[in-house]
């Protein structure tokens, strides 16, 4: 039996010093399949270099930045220039905004080509995002485990992000928690992640 009869039904994760809500079925499977295929082919993906302890490596995923303005976004010594939102991204954004009651300006997209692509421990706390940033993370494609750990307390949490789901992080989540998408040898299929943000 499907416990979530509505696309808007969600669970609030029990996370001290954080505010995280998970919508498992924001997009129906047919919608999610459709968006996954279109985004994989139409987004202007790039692979940037990152420096770790003085050595340069290819980032272990592909990325792209889209927005309704020309504001750049910087993280890990990478500064990204946005493309204008496509019609498909605007449709996804509208659905996320209807659920979250927020208006997002920017979307950082990640394409994890297989289980060897990953994202290490970090917080989305760049100054462009302001205090208490709101991050709305949509997943299409392969399910992946998403890990949280508290910055000062012995607290951990993990969640399997489903095809067509939304993870909404608000309040002091970025101030108090780190998150990551770890590698997995078992995964061979790609996942696309859209992280909607507000950069004014």
PDB file of C-alpha atoms in Angstrom:
ATOM      1  CA  UNK A   1       0.000   0.000   0.000  1.00  0.00           C
ATOM      2  CA  UNK A   2       1.292   3.467  -0.866  1.00  0.00           C
ATOM      3  CA  UNK A   3       1.329   5.516   2.331  1.00  0.00           C
ATOM      4  CA  UNK A   4       1.715   8.708   0.280  1.00  0.00           C
ATOM      5  CA  UNK A   5      -1.510   9.133  -1.653  1.00  0.00           C
ATOM      6  CA  UNK A   6      -0.754  12.731  -2.631  1.00  0.00           C
ATOM      7  CA  UNK A   7       2.263  14.233  -4.367  1.00  0.00           C
ATOM      8  CA  UNK A   8       2.288  16.910  -1.640  1.00  0.00           C
ATOM      9  CA  UNK A   9       2.403  14.504   1.295  1.00  0.00           C
ATOM     10  CA  UNK A  10       5.729  14.429   3.052  1.00  0.00           C
ATOM     11  CA  UNK A  11       7.666  13.451   6.136  1.00  0.00           C
ATOM     12  CA  UNK A  12       9.688  15.728   8.396  1.00  0.00           C
ATOM     13  CA  UNK A  13      13.018  14.196   9.336  1.00  0.00           C
ATOM     14  CA  UNK A  14      13.767  14.128  13.056  1.00  0.00           C
ATOM     15  CA  UNK A  15      16.906  16.239  12.987  1.00  0.00           C
ATOM     16  CA  UNK A  16      17.980  18.400  15.929  1.00  0.00           C
ATOM     17  CA  UNK A  17      18.973  21.932  14.868  1.00  0.00           C
ATOM     18  CA  UNK A  18      17.645  21.330  11.348  1.00  0.00           C
ATOM     19  CA  UNK A  19      14.461  21.609   9.319  1.00  0.00           C
ATOM     20  CA  UNK A  20      14.262  18.947   6.587  1.00  0.00           C
ATOM     21  CA  UNK A  21      11.148  17.699   4.766  1.00  0.00           C
ATOM     22  CA  UNK A  22      11.036  14.845   2.244  1.00  0.00           C
ATOM     23  CA  UNK A  23       8.402  14.498  -0.496  1.00  0.00           C
ATOM     24  CA  UNK A  24       8.871  10.989  -1.971  1.00  0.00           C
ATOM     25  CA  UNK A  25       6.477  11.365  -4.896  1.00  0.00           C
ATOM     26  CA  UNK A  26       6.443  15.028  -5.923  1.00  0.00           C
ATOM     27  CA  UNK A  27       6.596  13.880  -9.565  1.00  0.00           C
ATOM     28  CA  UNK A  28       4.690  10.883 -10.892  1.00  0.00           C
ATOM     29  CA  UNK A  29       6.874   8.209 -12.472  1.00  0.00           C
ATOM     30  CA  UNK A  30       5.884   9.138 -16.030  1.00  0.00           C
ATOM     31  CA  UNK A  31       6.700  12.815 -15.339  1.00  0.00           C
ATOM     32  CA  UNK A  32       9.992  11.910 -13.665  1.00  0.00           C
ATOM     33  CA  UNK A  33      10.986   9.607 -16.554  1.00  0.00           C
ATOM     34  CA  UNK A  34      10.181  12.376 -19.043  1.00  0.00           C
ATOM     35  CA  UNK A  35      12.185  15.061 -17.222  1.00  0.00           C
ATOM     36  CA  UNK A  36      15.153  12.742 -16.644  1.00  0.00           C
ATOM     37  CA  UNK A  37      15.565  11.995 -20.360  1.00  0.00           C
ATOM     38  CA  UNK A  38      15.137  15.619 -21.411  1.00  0.00           C
ATOM     39  CA  UNK A  39      17.532  17.021 -18.816  1.00  0.00           C
ATOM     40  CA  UNK A  40      20.197  14.411 -19.554  1.00  0.00           C
ATOM     41  CA  UNK A  41      20.262  15.427 -23.231  1.00  0.00           C
ATOM     42  CA  UNK A  42      19.447  19.154 -23.172  1.00  0.00           C
ATOM     43  CA  UNK A  43      21.358  20.583 -20.195  1.00  0.00           C
ATOM     44  CA  UNK A  44      24.755  22.161 -20.930  1.00  0.00           C
ATOM     45  CA  UNK A  45      26.751  19.909 -18.624  1.00  0.00           C
ATOM     46  CA  UNK A  46      30.355  20.730 -17.689  1.00  0.00           C
ATOM     47  CA  UNK A  47      33.086  19.063 -15.645  1.00  0.00           C
ATOM     48  CA  UNK A  48      35.183  21.498 -13.632  1.00  0.00           C
ATOM     49  CA  UNK A  49      38.565  20.987 -12.018  1.00  0.00           C
ATOM     50  CA  UNK A  50      38.839  21.027  -8.229  1.00  0.00           C
ATOM     51  CA  UNK A  51      41.923  21.384  -6.048  1.00  0.00           C
ATOM     52  CA  UNK A  52      42.419  19.031  -3.106  1.00  0.00           C
ATOM     53  CA  UNK A  53      45.544  19.537  -0.961  1.00  0.00           C
ATOM     54  CA  UNK A  54      47.262  21.346  -3.844  1.00  0.00           C
ATOM     55  CA  UNK A  55      46.476  18.701  -6.468  1.00  0.00           C
ATOM     56  CA  UNK A  56      44.013  19.244  -9.328  1.00  0.00           C
ATOM     57  CA  UNK A  57      41.349  16.653 -10.117  1.00  0.00           C
ATOM     58  CA  UNK A  58      38.283  16.445 -12.327  1.00  0.00           C
ATOM     59  CA  UNK A  59      35.147  16.975 -10.246  1.00  0.00           C
ATOM     60  CA  UNK A  60      33.507  13.529  -9.763  1.00  0.00           C
ATOM     61  CA  UNK A  61      30.239  14.551 -11.433  1.00  0.00           C
ATOM     62  CA  UNK A  62      28.974  16.892 -14.165  1.00  0.00           C
ATOM     63  CA  UNK A  63      27.347  20.193 -13.220  1.00  0.00           C
ATOM     64  CA  UNK A  64      25.405  23.104 -14.718  1.00  0.00           C
ATOM     65  CA  UNK A  65      23.994  26.372 -13.409  1.00  0.00           C
ATOM     66  CA  UNK A  66      20.724  27.908 -14.595  1.00  0.00           C
ATOM     67  CA  UNK A  67      18.970  31.033 -13.313  1.00  0.00           C
ATOM     68  CA  UNK A  68      16.557  33.852 -14.056  1.00  0.00           C
ATOM     69  CA  UNK A  69      19.379  36.385 -13.558  1.00  0.00           C
ATOM     70  CA  UNK A  70      23.111  36.718 -14.282  1.00  0.00           C
ATOM     71  CA  UNK A  71      24.315  36.181 -10.701  1.00  0.00           C
ATOM     72  CA  UNK A  72      27.251  33.792 -10.465  1.00  0.00           C
ATOM     73  CA  UNK A  73      27.563  31.043  -7.873  1.00  0.00           C
ATOM     74  CA  UNK A  74      30.880  30.085  -6.263  1.00  0.00           C
ATOM     75  CA  UNK A  75      31.858  27.012  -4.265  1.00  0.00           C
ATOM     76  CA  UNK A  76      35.105  25.038  -3.763  1.00  0.00           C
ATOM     77  CA  UNK A  77      37.034  27.739  -5.680  1.00  0.00           C
ATOM     78  CA  UNK A  78      34.749  27.264  -8.702  1.00  0.00           C
ATOM     79  CA  UNK A  79      32.712  30.200 -10.016  1.00  0.00           C
ATOM     80  CA  UNK A  80      29.830  29.225 -12.284  1.00  0.00           C
ATOM     81  CA  UNK A  81      28.105  31.488 -14.812  1.00  0.00           C
ATOM     82  CA  UNK A  82      24.386  30.758 -15.212  1.00  0.00           C
ATOM     83  CA  UNK A  83      22.455  29.884 -18.343  1.00  0.00           C
ATOM     84  CA  UNK A  84      18.862  31.105 -18.581  1.00  0.00           C
ATOM     85  CA  UNK A  85      16.211  28.697 -17.282  1.00  0.00           C
ATOM     86  CA  UNK A  86      14.805  26.401 -19.962  1.00  0.00           C
ATOM     87  CA  UNK A  87      11.073  25.773 -20.288  1.00  0.00           C
ATOM     88  CA  UNK A  88      11.449  22.337 -18.702  1.00  0.00           C
ATOM     89  CA  UNK A  89      13.395  23.711 -15.755  1.00  0.00           C
ATOM     90  CA  UNK A  90      10.722  26.371 -15.271  1.00  0.00           C
ATOM     91  CA  UNK A  91       8.023  23.670 -15.124  1.00  0.00           C
ATOM     92  CA  UNK A  92       9.972  21.764 -12.474  1.00  0.00           C
ATOM     93  CA  UNK A  93      10.672  24.990 -10.568  1.00  0.00           C
ATOM     94  CA  UNK A  94       6.978  25.925 -10.551  1.00  0.00           C
ATOM     95  CA  UNK A  95       6.027  22.609  -8.963  1.00  0.00           C
ATOM     96  CA  UNK A  96       8.738  22.958  -6.310  1.00  0.00           C
ATOM     97  CA  UNK A  97       7.644  26.535  -5.580  1.00  0.00           C
ATOM     98  CA  UNK A  98       3.990  25.508  -5.231  1.00  0.00           C
ATOM     99  CA  UNK A  99       4.943  22.970  -2.559  1.00  0.00           C
ATOM    100  CA  UNK A 100       7.571  25.033  -0.737  1.00  0.00           C
ATOM    101  CA  UNK A 101       5.907  28.471  -0.967  1.00  0.00           C
ATOM    102  CA  UNK A 102       9.289  29.901  -1.967  1.00  0.00           C
ATOM    103  CA  UNK A 103      10.447  31.670  -5.149  1.00  0.00           C
ATOM    104  CA  UNK A 104      13.785  30.342  -6.388  1.00  0.00           C
ATOM    105  CA  UNK A 105      16.159  32.286  -8.630  1.00  0.00           C
ATOM    106  CA  UNK A 106      18.807  29.678  -9.381  1.00  0.00           C
ATOM    107  CA  UNK A 107      19.316  25.948  -9.947  1.00  0.00           C
ATOM    108  CA  UNK A 108      22.605  24.061  -9.600  1.00  0.00           C
ATOM    109  CA  UNK A 109      22.270  20.726 -11.411  1.00  0.00           C
ATOM    110  CA  UNK A 110      24.420  17.636 -10.847  1.00  0.00           C
ATOM    111  CA  UNK A 111      24.677  14.611 -13.119  1.00  0.00           C
ATOM    112  CA  UNK A 112      26.025  11.549 -11.311  1.00  0.00           C
ATOM    113  CA  UNK A 113      26.882   9.238 -14.201  1.00  0.00           C
ATOM    114  CA  UNK A 114      27.190   6.122 -12.028  1.00  0.00           C
ATOM    115  CA  UNK A 115      28.063   5.121  -8.464  1.00  0.00           C
ATOM    116  CA  UNK A 116      31.652   6.361  -8.850  1.00  0.00           C
ATOM    117  CA  UNK A 117      30.381   9.939  -9.164  1.00  0.00           C
ATOM    118  CA  UNK A 118      29.831  11.490  -5.758  1.00  0.00           C
ATOM    119  CA  UNK A 119      29.724  14.622  -3.608  1.00  0.00           C
ATOM    120  CA  UNK A 120      31.768  14.817  -0.390  1.00  0.00           C
ATOM    121  CA  UNK A 121      30.782  16.211   2.994  1.00  0.00           C
ATOM    122  CA  UNK A 122      29.752  19.866   2.771  1.00  0.00           C
ATOM    123  CA  UNK A 123      27.131  22.453   3.686  1.00  0.00           C
ATOM    124  CA  UNK A 124      25.398  24.763   1.230  1.00  0.00           C
ATOM    125  CA  UNK A 125      26.349  27.851   3.218  1.00  0.00           C
ATOM    126  CA  UNK A 126      28.031  30.094   0.637  1.00  0.00           C
ATOM    127  CA  UNK A 127      27.571  33.797   1.284  1.00  0.00           C
ATOM    128  CA  UNK A 128      25.528  34.267  -1.906  1.00  0.00           C
ATOM    129  CA  UNK A 129      22.777  32.153  -0.322  1.00  0.00           C
ATOM    130  CA  UNK A 130      22.350  34.441   2.682  1.00  0.00           C
ATOM    131  CA  UNK A 131      21.539  33.400   6.280  1.00  0.00           C
ATOM    132  CA  UNK A 132      19.443  30.253   6.757  1.00  0.00           C
ATOM    133  CA  UNK A 133      19.491  29.276   3.054  1.00  0.00           C
ATOM    134  CA  UNK A 134      16.649  27.262   1.551  1.00  0.00           C
ATOM    135  CA  UNK A 135      17.709  24.369  -0.677  1.00  0.00           C
ATOM    136  CA  UNK A 136      15.118  22.385  -2.636  1.00  0.00           C
ATOM    137  CA  UNK A 137      16.695  19.227  -4.050  1.00  0.00           C
ATOM    138  CA  UNK A 138      14.856  17.241  -6.752  1.00  0.00           C
ATOM    139  CA  UNK A 139      16.039  13.756  -7.792  1.00  0.00           C
ATOM    140  CA  UNK A 140      15.492  12.025 -11.137  1.00  0.00           C
ATOM    141  CA  UNK A 141      16.969   8.685 -12.154  1.00  0.00           C
ATOM    142  CA  UNK A 142      18.820   6.146 -10.030  1.00  0.00           C
ATOM    143  CA  UNK A 143      18.037   6.084  -6.307  1.00  0.00           C
ATOM    144  CA  UNK A 144      21.017   7.129  -4.161  1.00  0.00           C
ATOM    145  CA  UNK A 145      21.638   7.256  -0.420  1.00  0.00           C
ATOM    146  CA  UNK A 146      21.996  10.780   0.990  1.00  0.00           C
ATOM    147  CA  UNK A 147      23.861  11.131   4.303  1.00  0.00           C
ATOM    148  CA  UNK A 148      23.670  13.807   7.004  1.00  0.00           C
ATOM    149  CA  UNK A 149      25.941  14.330  10.005  1.00  0.00           C
ATOM    150  CA  UNK A 150      25.752  17.020  12.681  1.00  0.00           C
ATOM    151  CA  UNK A 151      28.717  19.394  12.888  1.00  0.00           C
ATOM    152  CA  UNK A 152      29.114  19.310  16.687  1.00  0.00           C
ATOM    153  CA  UNK A 153      26.977  16.425  17.972  1.00  0.00           C
ATOM    154  CA  UNK A 154      27.192  12.656  17.462  1.00  0.00           C
ATOM    155  CA  UNK A 155      24.117  12.635  15.232  1.00  0.00           C
ATOM    156  CA  UNK A 156      23.735  11.008  11.818  1.00  0.00           C
ATOM    157  CA  UNK A 157      20.872  10.458   9.382  1.00  0.00           C
ATOM    158  CA  UNK A 158      20.536   8.907   5.947  1.00  0.00           C
ATOM    159  CA  UNK A 159      17.779   8.818   3.369  1.00  0.00           C
ATOM    160  CA  UNK A 160      17.251   6.989   0.068  1.00  0.00           C
ATOM    161  CA  UNK A 161      16.387   9.692  -2.473  1.00  0.00           C
ATOM    162  CA  UNK A 162      13.803   8.293  -4.872  1.00  0.00           C
ATOM    163  CA  UNK A 163      13.138   9.012  -8.546  1.00  0.00           C
ATOM    164  CA  UNK A 164      10.839  12.069  -8.664  1.00  0.00           C
ATOM    165  CA  UNK A 165      11.339  13.102  -5.037  1.00  0.00           C
ATOM    166  CA  UNK A 166      11.979  16.458  -3.358  1.00  0.00           C
ATOM    167  CA  UNK A 167      14.191  17.082  -0.316  1.00  0.00           C
ATOM    168  CA  UNK A 168      13.590  20.510   1.223  1.00  0.00           C
ATOM    169  CA  UNK A 169      16.216  21.893   3.635  1.00  0.00           C
ATOM    170  CA  UNK A 170      15.439  25.083   5.549  1.00  0.00           C
ATOM    171  CA  UNK A 171      16.254  27.077   8.675  1.00  0.00           C
ATOM    172  CA  UNK A 172      19.544  26.285  10.406  1.00  0.00           C
ATOM    173  CA  UNK A 173      20.109  22.992   8.562  1.00  0.00           C
ATOM    174  CA  UNK A 174      23.144  24.256   6.622  1.00  0.00           C
ATOM    175  CA  UNK A 175      24.559  25.950   9.730  1.00  0.00           C
ATOM    176  CA  UNK A 176      24.414  22.788  11.837  1.00  0.00           C
ATOM    177  CA  UNK A 177      24.592  19.825   9.444  1.00  0.00           C
ATOM    178  CA  UNK A 178      26.867  18.479   6.708  1.00  0.00           C
ATOM    179  CA  UNK A 179      25.598  16.258   3.893  1.00  0.00           C
ATOM    180  CA  UNK A 180      27.110  14.033   1.211  1.00  0.00           C
ATOM    181  CA  UNK A 181      26.268  11.663  -1.635  1.00  0.00           C
ATOM    182  CA  UNK A 182      28.786   8.810  -1.199  1.00  0.00           C
ATOM    183  CA  UNK A 183      30.200   6.532  -3.865  1.00  0.00           C
ATOM    184  CA  UNK A 184      28.634   3.102  -4.448  1.00  0.00           C
ATOM    185  CA  UNK A 185      30.161   0.247  -6.456  1.00  0.00           C
ATOM    186  CA  UNK A 186      26.710  -1.308  -6.909  1.00  0.00           C
ATOM    187  CA  UNK A 187      25.271   1.589  -8.909  1.00  0.00           C
ATOM    188  CA  UNK A 188      25.767   1.705 -12.682  1.00  0.00           C
ATOM    189  CA  UNK A 189      22.910   4.008 -13.754  1.00  0.00           C
ATOM    190  CA  UNK A 190      22.850   7.834 -13.717  1.00  0.00           C
ATOM    191  CA  UNK A 191      21.049  10.229 -11.389  1.00  0.00           C
ATOM    192  CA  UNK A 192      20.220  13.884 -12.034  1.00  0.00           C
ATOM    193  CA  UNK A 193      19.864  16.224  -9.060  1.00  0.00           C
ATOM    194  CA  UNK A 194      18.458  19.744  -9.258  1.00  0.00           C
ATOM    195  CA  UNK A 195      19.162  22.009  -6.287  1.00  0.00           C
ATOM    196  CA  UNK A 196      17.038  25.131  -6.360  1.00  0.00           C
ATOM    197  CA  UNK A 197      18.406  28.128  -4.448  1.00  0.00           C
ATOM    198  CA  UNK A 198      17.773  31.832  -3.882  1.00  0.00           C
ATOM    199  CA  UNK A 199      20.581  34.155  -5.019  1.00  0.00           C
ATOM    200  CA  UNK A 200      19.493  37.781  -5.087  1.00  0.00           C
TER     201      UNK A 200
END
